[in-house]
PDB file of C-alpha atoms in Angstrom:
ATOM      1  CA  UNK A 202     107.940 106.223 114.172  1.00 49.00           C
ATOM      2  CA  UNK A 203     104.649 107.090 115.887  1.00 51.00           C
ATOM      3  CA  UNK A 204     101.506 106.120 114.917  1.00 47.00           C
ATOM      4  CA  UNK A 205      98.401 108.063 113.996  1.00 48.00           C
ATOM      5  CA  UNK A 206      94.605 107.144 115.424  1.00 49.00           C
ATOM      6  CA  UNK A 207      94.389 104.864 111.659  1.00 50.00           C
ATOM      7  CA  UNK A 208      97.172 102.741 112.760  1.00 60.00           C
ATOM      8  CA  UNK A 209      99.431 103.350 110.282  1.00 65.00           C
ATOM      9  CA  UNK A 210     103.008 102.597 110.655  1.00 70.00           C
ATOM     10  CA  UNK A 211     105.698 105.156 109.821  1.00 79.00           C
ATOM     11  CA  UNK A 212     108.482 103.623 108.543  1.00 82.00           C
ATOM     12  CA  UNK A 213     112.315 105.326 108.388  1.00 86.00           C
ATOM     13  CA  UNK A 214     112.982 106.495 104.880  1.00 89.00           C
ATOM     14  CA  UNK A 215     115.821 105.707 103.338  1.00 92.00           C
ATOM     15  CA  UNK A 216     117.742 108.969 102.003  1.00 92.00           C
ATOM     16  CA  UNK A 217     120.075 108.088  99.962  1.00 93.00           C
ATOM     17  CA  UNK A 218     122.883 108.388 102.902  1.00 93.00           C
ATOM     18  CA  UNK A 219     124.166 106.477 106.533  1.00 93.00           C
ATOM     19  CA  UNK A 220     122.670 103.555 105.177  1.00 96.00           C
ATOM     20  CA  UNK A 221     124.411 101.041 108.363  1.00 95.00           C
ATOM     21  CA  UNK A 222     121.963 103.693 110.226  1.00 94.00           C
ATOM     22  CA  UNK A 223     119.220 103.433 108.519  1.00 94.00           C
ATOM     23  CA  UNK A 224     119.505  99.623 108.309  1.00 93.00           C
ATOM     24  CA  UNK A 225     119.670  99.603 112.243  1.00 93.00           C
ATOM     25  CA  UNK A 226     115.870 101.823 112.534  1.00 93.00           C
ATOM     26  CA  UNK A 227     114.506  99.627 110.318  1.00 91.00           C
ATOM     27  CA  UNK A 228     115.681  96.797 111.973  1.00 92.00           C
ATOM     28  CA  UNK A 229     114.048  98.625 115.374  1.00 92.00           C
ATOM     29  CA  UNK A 230     110.756  99.305 113.592  1.00 90.00           C
ATOM     30  CA  UNK A 231     109.813  95.932 112.240  1.00 90.00           C
ATOM     31  CA  UNK A 232     110.822  94.107 115.672  1.00 91.00           C
ATOM     32  CA  UNK A 233     108.883  97.261 117.724  1.00 90.00           C
ATOM     33  CA  UNK A 234     105.396  96.268 115.916  1.00 87.00           C
ATOM     34  CA  UNK A 235     106.147  92.508 116.010  1.00 87.00           C
ATOM     35  CA  UNK A 236     107.138  92.187 112.261  1.00 87.00           C
ATOM     36  CA  UNK A 237     110.614  91.019 112.276  1.00 90.00           C
ATOM     37  CA  UNK A 238     109.347  86.832 112.072  1.00 87.00           C
ATOM     38  CA  UNK A 239     107.205  88.208 109.006  1.00 86.00           C
ATOM     39  CA  UNK A 240     110.281  90.102 107.262  1.00 86.00           C
ATOM     40  CA  UNK A 241     113.087  86.913 107.728  1.00 89.00           C
ATOM     41  CA  UNK A 242     110.830  84.180 107.060  1.00 86.00           C
ATOM     42  CA  UNK A 243     107.722  85.153 105.380  1.00 83.00           C
ATOM     43  CA  UNK A 244     104.757  82.940 106.145  1.00 79.00           C
ATOM     44  CA  UNK A 245     102.951  79.658 104.910  1.00 77.00           C
ATOM     45  CA  UNK A 246      99.872  79.596 104.814  1.00 74.00           C
ATOM     46  CA  UNK A 247      97.718  76.906 106.004  1.00 72.00           C
ATOM     47  CA  UNK A 248      97.275  73.454 104.261  1.00 70.00           C
ATOM     48  CA  UNK A 249      93.651  71.960 104.333  1.00 67.00           C
ATOM     49  CA  UNK A 250      94.062  67.857 104.971  1.00 67.00           C
ATOM     50  CA  UNK A 251      91.377  67.209 102.239  1.00 71.00           C
ATOM     51  CA  UNK A 252      89.730  69.572  98.697  1.00 69.00           C
ATOM     52  CA  UNK A 253      86.732  70.994  99.938  1.00 68.00           C
ATOM     53  CA  UNK A 254      87.744  70.981 103.700  1.00 77.00           C
ATOM     54  CA  UNK A 255      87.188  74.300 105.248  1.00 82.00           C
ATOM     55  CA  UNK A 256      89.996  76.014 107.019  1.00 81.00           C
ATOM     56  CA  UNK A 257      89.553  75.943 111.118  1.00 84.00           C
ATOM     57  CA  UNK A 258      88.275  78.922 112.864  1.00 87.00           C
ATOM     58  CA  UNK A 259      91.842  79.227 114.358  1.00 87.00           C
ATOM     59  CA  UNK A 260      93.519  78.652 110.719  1.00 85.00           C
ATOM     60  CA  UNK A 261      91.212  81.308 110.128  1.00 86.00           C
ATOM     61  CA  UNK A 262      92.629  83.770 112.470  1.00 88.00           C
ATOM     62  CA  UNK A 263      96.200  83.023 112.229  1.00 86.00           C
ATOM     63  CA  UNK A 264      95.698  83.382 108.105  1.00 87.00           C
ATOM     64  CA  UNK A 265      94.118  86.879 108.682  1.00 88.00           C
ATOM     65  CA  UNK A 266      97.096  87.875 111.036  1.00 88.00           C
ATOM     66  CA  UNK A 267      99.499  86.909 108.801  1.00 86.00           C
ATOM     67  CA  UNK A 268      98.345  88.654 106.037  1.00 88.00           C
ATOM     68  CA  UNK A 269      97.901  91.499 108.051  1.00 87.00           C
ATOM     69  CA  UNK A 270     101.570  91.714 109.259  1.00 87.00           C
ATOM     70  CA  UNK A 271     103.047  90.684 105.563  1.00 85.00           C
ATOM     71  CA  UNK A 272     100.949  93.916 104.355  1.00 85.00           C
ATOM     72  CA  UNK A 273     102.460  96.068 107.105  1.00 84.00           C
ATOM     73  CA  UNK A 274     106.085  94.358 106.400  1.00 81.00           C
ATOM     74  CA  UNK A 275     105.460  95.280 103.101  1.00 76.00           C
TER      75      UNK A 275
END
Protein backbone atom coordinates (compact mmCIF):
# COMPACT_ATOMS: atom_id res chain seq x y z
CA UNK A 1 0.00 0.00 0.00
CA UNK A 2 2.90 2.32 -0.64
CA UNK A 3 2.45 5.50 -2.57
CA UNK A 4 4.52 6.31 -5.61
CA UNK A 5 5.72 9.80 -6.44
CA UNK A 6 2.76 10.19 -8.81
CA UNK A 7 0.23 10.07 -5.96
CA UNK A 8 -1.07 6.68 -7.03
CA UNK A 9 -2.97 4.65 -4.43
CA UNK A 10 -2.36 0.91 -4.49
CA UNK A 11 -5.20 -1.04 -2.95
CA UNK A 12 -5.13 -4.71 -1.94
CA UNK A 13 -6.25 -6.98 -4.79
CA UNK A 14 -8.90 -9.61 -4.07
CA UNK A 15 -7.69 -12.97 -5.38
CA UNK A 16 -10.93 -14.85 -4.81
CA UNK A 17 -10.09 -16.31 -1.42
CA UNK A 18 -9.95 -15.12 2.18
CA UNK A 19 -12.60 -12.43 1.64
CA UNK A 20 -12.87 -11.51 5.34
CA UNK A 21 -9.18 -10.62 5.58
CA UNK A 22 -9.25 -8.71 2.27
CA UNK A 23 -12.32 -6.74 3.45
CA UNK A 24 -10.46 -5.67 6.60
CA UNK A 25 -7.46 -4.62 4.51
CA UNK A 26 -9.71 -2.59 2.20
CA UNK A 27 -11.44 -0.82 5.10
CA UNK A 28 -8.05 0.01 6.58
CA UNK A 29 -6.78 1.21 3.20
CA UNK A 30 -9.73 3.60 2.76
CA UNK A 31 -9.50 4.89 6.33
CA UNK A 32 -5.73 5.50 6.11
CA UNK A 33 -6.24 7.47 2.90
CA UNK A 34 -9.12 9.47 4.42
CA UNK A 35 -11.59 8.02 1.92
CA UNK A 36 -13.83 5.94 4.19
CA UNK A 37 -16.47 8.65 4.59
CA UNK A 38 -16.68 8.91 0.81
CA UNK A 39 -17.19 5.14 0.55
CA UNK A 40 -19.96 5.09 3.15
CA UNK A 41 -21.77 8.34 2.34
CA UNK A 42 -20.64 9.64 -1.03
CA UNK A 43 -20.91 13.39 -1.36
CA UNK A 44 -23.45 16.00 -2.31
CA UNK A 45 -22.67 18.76 -4.72
CA UNK A 46 -23.21 22.27 -3.33
CA UNK A 47 -26.57 23.73 -4.25
CA UNK A 48 -26.67 27.15 -5.86
CA UNK A 49 -29.05 29.57 -4.17
CA UNK A 50 -30.30 31.17 -7.40
CA UNK A 51 -30.16 30.23 -11.06
CA UNK A 52 -26.93 31.43 -12.60
CA UNK A 53 -25.28 32.16 -9.25
CA UNK A 54 -21.69 30.97 -9.15
CA UNK A 55 -20.30 28.80 -6.38
CA UNK A 56 -18.20 30.53 -3.75
CA UNK A 57 -14.47 29.86 -3.69
CA UNK A 58 -14.90 27.64 -0.62
CA UNK A 59 -17.68 25.66 -2.33
CA UNK A 60 -15.56 25.21 -5.46
CA UNK A 61 -12.61 23.98 -3.39
CA UNK A 62 -14.81 21.57 -1.42
CA UNK A 63 -16.35 20.27 -4.65
CA UNK A 64 -12.93 19.72 -6.25
CA UNK A 65 -11.69 17.88 -3.16
CA UNK A 66 -14.79 15.69 -3.03
CA UNK A 67 -14.58 14.83 -6.72
CA UNK A 68 -10.92 13.85 -6.28
CA UNK A 69 -11.68 11.73 -3.19
CA UNK A 70 -14.59 10.07 -4.98
CA UNK A 71 -12.34 9.19 -7.92
CA UNK A 72 -9.66 7.77 -5.60
CA UNK A 73 -12.24 5.68 -3.76
CA UNK A 74 -13.53 4.27 -7.04
